[in-house]
JSON list of C-alpha atoms and ligand atoms in Angstrom, two decimals:
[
{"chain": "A", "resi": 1, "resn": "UNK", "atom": "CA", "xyz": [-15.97, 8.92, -12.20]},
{"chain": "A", "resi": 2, "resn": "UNK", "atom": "CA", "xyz": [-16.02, 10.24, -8.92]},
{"chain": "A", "resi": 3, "resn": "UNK", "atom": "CA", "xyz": [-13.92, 11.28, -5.97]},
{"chain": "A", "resi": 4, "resn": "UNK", "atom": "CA", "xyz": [-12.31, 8.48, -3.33]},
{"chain": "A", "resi": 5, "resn": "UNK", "atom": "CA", "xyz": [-9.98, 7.61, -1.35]},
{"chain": "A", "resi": 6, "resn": "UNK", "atom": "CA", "xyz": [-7.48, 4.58, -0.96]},
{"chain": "A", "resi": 7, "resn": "UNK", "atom": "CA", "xyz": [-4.83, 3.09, 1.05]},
{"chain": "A", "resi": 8, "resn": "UNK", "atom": "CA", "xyz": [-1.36, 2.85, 0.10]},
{"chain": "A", "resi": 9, "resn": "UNK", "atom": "CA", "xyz": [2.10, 1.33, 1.50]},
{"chain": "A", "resi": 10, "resn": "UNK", "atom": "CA", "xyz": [5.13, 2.21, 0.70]},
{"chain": "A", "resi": 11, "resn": "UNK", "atom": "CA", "xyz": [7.26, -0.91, 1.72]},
{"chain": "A", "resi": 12, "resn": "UNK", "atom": "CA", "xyz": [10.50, -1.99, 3.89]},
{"chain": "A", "resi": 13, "resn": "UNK", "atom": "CA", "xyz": [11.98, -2.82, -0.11]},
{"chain": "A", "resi": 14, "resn": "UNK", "atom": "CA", "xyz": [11.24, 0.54, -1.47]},
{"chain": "A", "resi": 15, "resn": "UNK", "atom": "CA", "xyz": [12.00, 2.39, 1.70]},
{"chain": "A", "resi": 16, "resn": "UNK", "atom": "CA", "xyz": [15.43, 1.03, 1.54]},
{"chain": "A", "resi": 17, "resn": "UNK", "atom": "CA", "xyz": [15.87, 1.69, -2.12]},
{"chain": "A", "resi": 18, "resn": "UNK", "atom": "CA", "xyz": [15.13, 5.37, -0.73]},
{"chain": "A", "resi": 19, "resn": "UNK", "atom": "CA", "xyz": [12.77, 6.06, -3.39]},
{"chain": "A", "resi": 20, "resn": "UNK", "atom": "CA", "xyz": [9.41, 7.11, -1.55]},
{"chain": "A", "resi": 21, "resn": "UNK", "atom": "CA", "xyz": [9.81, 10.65, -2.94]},
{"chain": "A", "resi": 22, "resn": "UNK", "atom": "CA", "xyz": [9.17, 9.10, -6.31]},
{"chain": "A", "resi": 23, "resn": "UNK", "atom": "CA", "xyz": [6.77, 6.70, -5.50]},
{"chain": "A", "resi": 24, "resn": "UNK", "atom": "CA", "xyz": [4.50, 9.77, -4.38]},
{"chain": "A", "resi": 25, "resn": "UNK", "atom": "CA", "xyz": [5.71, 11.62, -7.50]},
{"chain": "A", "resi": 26, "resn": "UNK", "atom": "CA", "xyz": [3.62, 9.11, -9.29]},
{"chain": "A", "resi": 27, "resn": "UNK", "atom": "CA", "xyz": [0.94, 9.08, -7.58]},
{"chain": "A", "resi": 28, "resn": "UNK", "atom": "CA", "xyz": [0.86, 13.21, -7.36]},
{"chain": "A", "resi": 29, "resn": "UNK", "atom": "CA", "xyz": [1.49, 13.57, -11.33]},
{"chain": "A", "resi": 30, "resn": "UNK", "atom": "CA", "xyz": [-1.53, 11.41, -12.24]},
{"chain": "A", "resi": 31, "resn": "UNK", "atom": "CA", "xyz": [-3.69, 13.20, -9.87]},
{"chain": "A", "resi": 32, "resn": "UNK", "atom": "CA", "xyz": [-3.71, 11.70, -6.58]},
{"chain": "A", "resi": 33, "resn": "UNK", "atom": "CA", "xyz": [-3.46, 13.65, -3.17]},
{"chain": "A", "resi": 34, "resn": "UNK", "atom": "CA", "xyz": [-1.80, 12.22, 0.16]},
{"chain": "A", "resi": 35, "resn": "UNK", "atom": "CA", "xyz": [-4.63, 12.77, 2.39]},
{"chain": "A", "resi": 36, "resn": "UNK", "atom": "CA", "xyz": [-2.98, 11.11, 5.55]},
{"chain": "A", "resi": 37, "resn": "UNK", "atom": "CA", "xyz": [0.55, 9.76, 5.90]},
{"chain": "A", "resi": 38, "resn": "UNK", "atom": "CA", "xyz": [2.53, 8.06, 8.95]},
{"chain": "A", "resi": 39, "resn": "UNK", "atom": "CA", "xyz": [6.03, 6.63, 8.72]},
{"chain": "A", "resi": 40, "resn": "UNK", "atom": "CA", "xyz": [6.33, 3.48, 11.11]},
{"chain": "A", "resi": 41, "resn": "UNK", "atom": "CA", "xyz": [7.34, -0.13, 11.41]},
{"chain": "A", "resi": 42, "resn": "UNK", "atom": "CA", "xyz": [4.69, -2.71, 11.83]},
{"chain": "A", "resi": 43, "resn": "UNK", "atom": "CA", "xyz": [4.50, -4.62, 14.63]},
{"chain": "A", "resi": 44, "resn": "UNK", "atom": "CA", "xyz": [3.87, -8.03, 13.82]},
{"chain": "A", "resi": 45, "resn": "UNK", "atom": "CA", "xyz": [0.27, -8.13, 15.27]},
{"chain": "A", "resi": 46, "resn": "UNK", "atom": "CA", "xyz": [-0.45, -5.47, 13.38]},
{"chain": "A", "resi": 47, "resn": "UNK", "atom": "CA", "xyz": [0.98, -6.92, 9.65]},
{"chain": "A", "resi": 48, "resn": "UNK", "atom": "CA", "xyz": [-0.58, -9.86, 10.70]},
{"chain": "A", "resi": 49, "resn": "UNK", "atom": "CA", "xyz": [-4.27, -8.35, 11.47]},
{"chain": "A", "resi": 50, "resn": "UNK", "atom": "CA", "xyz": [-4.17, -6.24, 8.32]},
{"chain": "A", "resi": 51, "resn": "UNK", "atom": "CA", "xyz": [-2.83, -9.39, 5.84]},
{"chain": "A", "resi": 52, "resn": "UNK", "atom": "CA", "xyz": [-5.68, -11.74, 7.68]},
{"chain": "A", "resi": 53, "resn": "UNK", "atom": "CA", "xyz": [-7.22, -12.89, 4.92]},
{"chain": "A", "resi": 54, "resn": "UNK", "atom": "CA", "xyz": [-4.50, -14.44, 3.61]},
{"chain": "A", "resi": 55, "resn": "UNK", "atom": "CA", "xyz": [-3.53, -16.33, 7.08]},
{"chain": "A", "resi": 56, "resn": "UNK", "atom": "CA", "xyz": [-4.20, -19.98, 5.27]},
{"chain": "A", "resi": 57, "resn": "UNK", "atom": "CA", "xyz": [-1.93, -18.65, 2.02]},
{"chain": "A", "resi": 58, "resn": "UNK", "atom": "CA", "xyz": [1.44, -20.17, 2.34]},
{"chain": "A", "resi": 59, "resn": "UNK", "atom": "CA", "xyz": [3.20, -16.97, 1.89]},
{"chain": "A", "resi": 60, "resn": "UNK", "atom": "CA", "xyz": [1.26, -15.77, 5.21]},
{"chain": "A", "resi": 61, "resn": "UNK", "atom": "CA", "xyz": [4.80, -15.94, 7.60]},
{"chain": "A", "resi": 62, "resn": "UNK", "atom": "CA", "xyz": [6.90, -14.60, 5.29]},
{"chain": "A", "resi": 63, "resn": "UNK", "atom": "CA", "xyz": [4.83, -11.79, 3.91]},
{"chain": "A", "resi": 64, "resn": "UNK", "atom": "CA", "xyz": [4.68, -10.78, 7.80]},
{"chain": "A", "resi": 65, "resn": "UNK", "atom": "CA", "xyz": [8.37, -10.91, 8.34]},
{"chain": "A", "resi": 66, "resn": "UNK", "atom": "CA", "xyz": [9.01, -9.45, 5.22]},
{"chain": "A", "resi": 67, "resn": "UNK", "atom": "CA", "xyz": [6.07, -6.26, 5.89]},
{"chain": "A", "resi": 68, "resn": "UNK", "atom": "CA", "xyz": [8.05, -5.99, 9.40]},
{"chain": "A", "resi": 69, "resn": "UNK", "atom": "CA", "xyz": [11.58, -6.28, 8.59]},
{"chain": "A", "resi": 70, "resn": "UNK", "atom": "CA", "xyz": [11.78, -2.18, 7.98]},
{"chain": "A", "resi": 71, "resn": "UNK", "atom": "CA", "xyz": [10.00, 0.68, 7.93]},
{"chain": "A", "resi": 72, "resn": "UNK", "atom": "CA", "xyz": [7.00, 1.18, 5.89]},
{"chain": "A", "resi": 73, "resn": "UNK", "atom": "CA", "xyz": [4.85, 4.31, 4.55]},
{"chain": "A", "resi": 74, "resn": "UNK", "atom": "CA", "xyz": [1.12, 4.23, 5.32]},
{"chain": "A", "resi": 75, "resn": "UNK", "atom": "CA", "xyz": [-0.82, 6.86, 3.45]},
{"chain": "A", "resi": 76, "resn": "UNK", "atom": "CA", "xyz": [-4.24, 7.84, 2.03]},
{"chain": "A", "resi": 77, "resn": "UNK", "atom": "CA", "xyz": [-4.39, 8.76, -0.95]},
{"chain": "A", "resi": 78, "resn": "UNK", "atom": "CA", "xyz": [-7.73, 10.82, -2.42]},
{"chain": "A", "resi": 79, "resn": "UNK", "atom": "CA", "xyz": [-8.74, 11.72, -6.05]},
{"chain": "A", "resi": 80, "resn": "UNK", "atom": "CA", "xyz": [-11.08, 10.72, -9.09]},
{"chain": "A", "resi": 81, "resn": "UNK", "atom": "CA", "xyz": [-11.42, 7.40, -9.27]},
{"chain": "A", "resi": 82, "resn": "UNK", "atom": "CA", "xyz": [-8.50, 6.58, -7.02]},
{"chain": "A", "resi": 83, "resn": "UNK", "atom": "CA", "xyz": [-8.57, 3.16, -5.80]},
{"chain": "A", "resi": 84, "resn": "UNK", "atom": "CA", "xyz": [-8.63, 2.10, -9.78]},
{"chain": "A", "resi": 85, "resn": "UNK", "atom": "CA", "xyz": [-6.37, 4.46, -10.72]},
{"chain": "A", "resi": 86, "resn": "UNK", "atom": "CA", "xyz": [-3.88, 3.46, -7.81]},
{"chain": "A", "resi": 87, "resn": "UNK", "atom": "CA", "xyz": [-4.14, -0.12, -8.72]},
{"chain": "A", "resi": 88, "resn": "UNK", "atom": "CA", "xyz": [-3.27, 1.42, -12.39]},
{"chain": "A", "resi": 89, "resn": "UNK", "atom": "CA", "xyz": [-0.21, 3.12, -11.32]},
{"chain": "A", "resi": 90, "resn": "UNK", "atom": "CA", "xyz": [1.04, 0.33, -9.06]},
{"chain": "A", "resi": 91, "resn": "UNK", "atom": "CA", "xyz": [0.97, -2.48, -12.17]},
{"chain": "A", "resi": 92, "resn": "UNK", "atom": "CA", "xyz": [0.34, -6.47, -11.19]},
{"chain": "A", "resi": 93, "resn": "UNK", "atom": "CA", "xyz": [1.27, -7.73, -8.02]},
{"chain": "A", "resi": 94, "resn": "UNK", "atom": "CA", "xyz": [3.80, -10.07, -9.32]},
{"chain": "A", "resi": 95, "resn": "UNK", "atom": "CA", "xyz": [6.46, -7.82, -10.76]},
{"chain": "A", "resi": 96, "resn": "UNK", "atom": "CA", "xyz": [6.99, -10.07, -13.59]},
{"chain": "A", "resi": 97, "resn": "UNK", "atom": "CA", "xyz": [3.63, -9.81, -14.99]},
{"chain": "A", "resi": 98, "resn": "UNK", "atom": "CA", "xyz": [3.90, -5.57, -14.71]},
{"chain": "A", "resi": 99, "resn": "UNK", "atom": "CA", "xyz": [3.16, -3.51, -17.11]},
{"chain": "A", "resi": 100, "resn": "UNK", "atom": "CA", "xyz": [6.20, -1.42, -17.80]},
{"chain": "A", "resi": 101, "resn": "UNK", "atom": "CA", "xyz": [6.23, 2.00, -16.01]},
{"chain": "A", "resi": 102, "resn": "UNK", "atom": "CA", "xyz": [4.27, 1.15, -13.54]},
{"chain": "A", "resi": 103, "resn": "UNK", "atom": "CA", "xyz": [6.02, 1.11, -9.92]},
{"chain": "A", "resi": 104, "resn": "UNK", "atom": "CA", "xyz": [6.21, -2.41, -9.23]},
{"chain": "A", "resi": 105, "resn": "UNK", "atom": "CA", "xyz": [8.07, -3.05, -12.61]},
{"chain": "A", "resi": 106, "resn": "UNK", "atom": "CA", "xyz": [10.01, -0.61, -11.36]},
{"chain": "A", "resi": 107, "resn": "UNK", "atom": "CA", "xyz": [10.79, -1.11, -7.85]},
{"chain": "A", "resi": 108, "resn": "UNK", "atom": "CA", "xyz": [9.69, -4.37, -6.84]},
{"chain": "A", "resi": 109, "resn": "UNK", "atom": "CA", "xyz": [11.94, -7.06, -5.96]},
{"chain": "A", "resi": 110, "resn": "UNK", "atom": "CA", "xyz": [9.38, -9.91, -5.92]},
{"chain": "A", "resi": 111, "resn": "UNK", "atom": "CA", "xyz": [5.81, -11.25, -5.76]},
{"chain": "A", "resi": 112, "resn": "UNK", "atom": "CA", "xyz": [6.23, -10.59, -2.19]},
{"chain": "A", "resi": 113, "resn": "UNK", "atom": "CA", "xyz": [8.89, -7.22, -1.77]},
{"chain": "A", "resi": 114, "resn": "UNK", "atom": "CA", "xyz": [6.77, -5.92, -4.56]},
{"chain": "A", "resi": 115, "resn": "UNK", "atom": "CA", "xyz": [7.08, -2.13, -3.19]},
{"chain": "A", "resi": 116, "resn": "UNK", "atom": "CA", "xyz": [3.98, -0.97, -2.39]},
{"chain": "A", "resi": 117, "resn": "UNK", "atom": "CA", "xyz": [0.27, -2.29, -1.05]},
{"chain": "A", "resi": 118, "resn": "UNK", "atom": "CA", "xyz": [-3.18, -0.82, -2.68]},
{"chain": "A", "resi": 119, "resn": "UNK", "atom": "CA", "xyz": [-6.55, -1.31, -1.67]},
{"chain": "A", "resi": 120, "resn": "UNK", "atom": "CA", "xyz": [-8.50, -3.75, -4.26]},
{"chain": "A", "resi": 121, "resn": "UNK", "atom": "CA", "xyz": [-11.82, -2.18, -3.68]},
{"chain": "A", "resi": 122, "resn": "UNK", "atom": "CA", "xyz": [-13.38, 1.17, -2.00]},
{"chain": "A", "resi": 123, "resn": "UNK", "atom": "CA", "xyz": [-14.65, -1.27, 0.83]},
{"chain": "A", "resi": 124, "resn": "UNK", "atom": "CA", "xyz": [-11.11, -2.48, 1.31]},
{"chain": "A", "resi": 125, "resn": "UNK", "atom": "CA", "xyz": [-9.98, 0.88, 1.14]},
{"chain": "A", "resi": 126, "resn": "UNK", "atom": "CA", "xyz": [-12.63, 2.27, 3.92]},
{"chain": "A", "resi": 127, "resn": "UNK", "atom": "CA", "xyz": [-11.04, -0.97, 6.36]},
{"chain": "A", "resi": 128, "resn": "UNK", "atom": "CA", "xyz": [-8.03, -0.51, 5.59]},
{"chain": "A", "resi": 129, "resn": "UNK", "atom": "CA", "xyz": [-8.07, 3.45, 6.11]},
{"chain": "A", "resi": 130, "resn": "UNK", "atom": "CA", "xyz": [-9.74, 2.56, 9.24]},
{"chain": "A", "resi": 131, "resn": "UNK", "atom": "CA", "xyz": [-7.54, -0.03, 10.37]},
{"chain": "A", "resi": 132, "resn": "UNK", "atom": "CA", "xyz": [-4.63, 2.42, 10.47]},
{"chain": "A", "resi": 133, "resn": "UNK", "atom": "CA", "xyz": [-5.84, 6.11, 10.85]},
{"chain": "A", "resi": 134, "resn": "UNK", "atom": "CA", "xyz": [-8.16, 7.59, 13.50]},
{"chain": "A", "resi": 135, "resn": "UNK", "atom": "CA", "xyz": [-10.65, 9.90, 11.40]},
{"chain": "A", "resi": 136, "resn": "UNK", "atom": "CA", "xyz": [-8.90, 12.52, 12.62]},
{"chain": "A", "resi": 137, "resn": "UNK", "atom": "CA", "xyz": [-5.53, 12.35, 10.92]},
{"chain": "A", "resi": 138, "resn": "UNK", "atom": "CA", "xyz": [-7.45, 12.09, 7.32]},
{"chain": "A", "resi": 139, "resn": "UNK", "atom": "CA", "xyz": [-7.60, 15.77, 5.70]},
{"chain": "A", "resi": 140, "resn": "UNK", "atom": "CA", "xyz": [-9.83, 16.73, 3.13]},
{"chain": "A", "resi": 141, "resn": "UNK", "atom": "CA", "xyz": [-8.18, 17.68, 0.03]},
{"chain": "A", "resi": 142, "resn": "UNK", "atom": "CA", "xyz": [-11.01, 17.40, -2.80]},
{"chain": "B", "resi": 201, "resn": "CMP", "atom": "P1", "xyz": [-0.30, -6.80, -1.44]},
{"chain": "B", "resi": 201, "resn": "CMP", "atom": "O1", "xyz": [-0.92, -6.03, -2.56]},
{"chain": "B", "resi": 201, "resn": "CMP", "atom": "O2", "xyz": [0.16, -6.05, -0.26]},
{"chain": "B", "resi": 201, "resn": "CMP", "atom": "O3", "xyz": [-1.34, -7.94, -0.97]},
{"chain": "B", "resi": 201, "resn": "CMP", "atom": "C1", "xyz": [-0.94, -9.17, -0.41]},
{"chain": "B", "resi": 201, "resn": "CMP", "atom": "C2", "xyz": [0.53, -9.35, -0.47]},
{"chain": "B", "resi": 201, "resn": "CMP", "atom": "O4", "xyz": [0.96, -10.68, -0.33]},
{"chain": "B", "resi": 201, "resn": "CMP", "atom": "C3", "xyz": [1.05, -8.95, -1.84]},
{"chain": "B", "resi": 201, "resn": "CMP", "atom": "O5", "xyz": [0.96, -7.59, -2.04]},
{"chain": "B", "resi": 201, "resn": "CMP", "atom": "C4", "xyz": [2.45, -9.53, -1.81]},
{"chain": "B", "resi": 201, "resn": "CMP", "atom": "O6", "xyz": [3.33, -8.73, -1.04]},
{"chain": "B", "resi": 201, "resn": "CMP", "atom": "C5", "xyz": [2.16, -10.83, -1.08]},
{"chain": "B", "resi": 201, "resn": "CMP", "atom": "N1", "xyz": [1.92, -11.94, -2.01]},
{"chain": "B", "resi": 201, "resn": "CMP", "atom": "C6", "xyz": [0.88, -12.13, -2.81]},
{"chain": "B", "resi": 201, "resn": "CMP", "atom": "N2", "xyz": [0.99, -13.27, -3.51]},
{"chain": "B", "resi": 201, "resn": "CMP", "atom": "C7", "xyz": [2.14, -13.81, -3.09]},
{"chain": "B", "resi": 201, "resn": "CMP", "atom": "C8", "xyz": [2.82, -15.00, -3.43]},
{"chain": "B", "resi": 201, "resn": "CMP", "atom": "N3", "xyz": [2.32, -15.87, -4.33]},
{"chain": "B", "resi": 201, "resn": "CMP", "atom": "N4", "xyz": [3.98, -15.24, -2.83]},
{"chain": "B", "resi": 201, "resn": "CMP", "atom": "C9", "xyz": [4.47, -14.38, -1.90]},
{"chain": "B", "resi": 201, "resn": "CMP", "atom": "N5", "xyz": [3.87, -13.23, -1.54]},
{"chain": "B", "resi": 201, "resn": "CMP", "atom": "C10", "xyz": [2.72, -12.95, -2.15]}
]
């Protein structure tokens, strides 16, 4: 195992359910550290640069007005192992096919409000941290 970091986001469904403070509880109680955080609404250029993979998906539009309907929670989050260990906590991305206790069995609405957003991969992670935090703004917690 070894020490990482990961990107995480809180979305406009769980934001509204007002249960970020758990979300992180989760996270915090299986080891993970918020390394970085900002609280912010996408703009729609930036939802749609950071979901541009899946621009030819059908879901593309909607997953873009659904990522800037609200506010959202962008964070980094550091530990051992902690881009698996996210993906762990967060359960499947359809909600249906989560594994109970895990958040998005918990708090997601749908394949698409599904709560929160982890990196797949410590590449993806290293864009995606970069895509929305200036080196500056990460801390060191290891
Ligand atoms: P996320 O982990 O942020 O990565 C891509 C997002 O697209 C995903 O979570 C969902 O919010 C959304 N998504 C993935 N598959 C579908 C789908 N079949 N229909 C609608 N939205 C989807």
């Amino acid at each position: 195992m070894s020490t990482e970091r990961t990107f995480s986001i809180i979305k406009p469904n769980a934001v509204q359910k007002n249960v970020m403070g758990e979300i992180i509880t989760r996270f915090e109680s299986r080891g993970l550290r918020v390394s970085a955080a900002r609280f912010t609404r996408l703009t729609r250029e930036k939802a749609e640069g950071f979901y541009i993979e899946h621009k030819d998906r059908p879901f593309f539009q909607s997953l873009v007005h659904y990522m800037t309907s609200g506010p959202v929670l962008l964070m980094c989050l550091e530990g051992e192992n902690a881009v698996a260990l996210n993906r762990e906590i967060m359960g499947a991305t359809d909600p249906a096919k989560a594994a109970a206790g895990t958040i998005r069995k918990d708090f997601a609405d749908n394949i698409e409000a599904n709560a929160v957003h982890g990196s797949d991969s410590a590449k993806s992670a290293e864009r995606e941290l970069a895509y929305f935090f200036d080196k500056a703004e990460l801390q060191k917690r290891f």
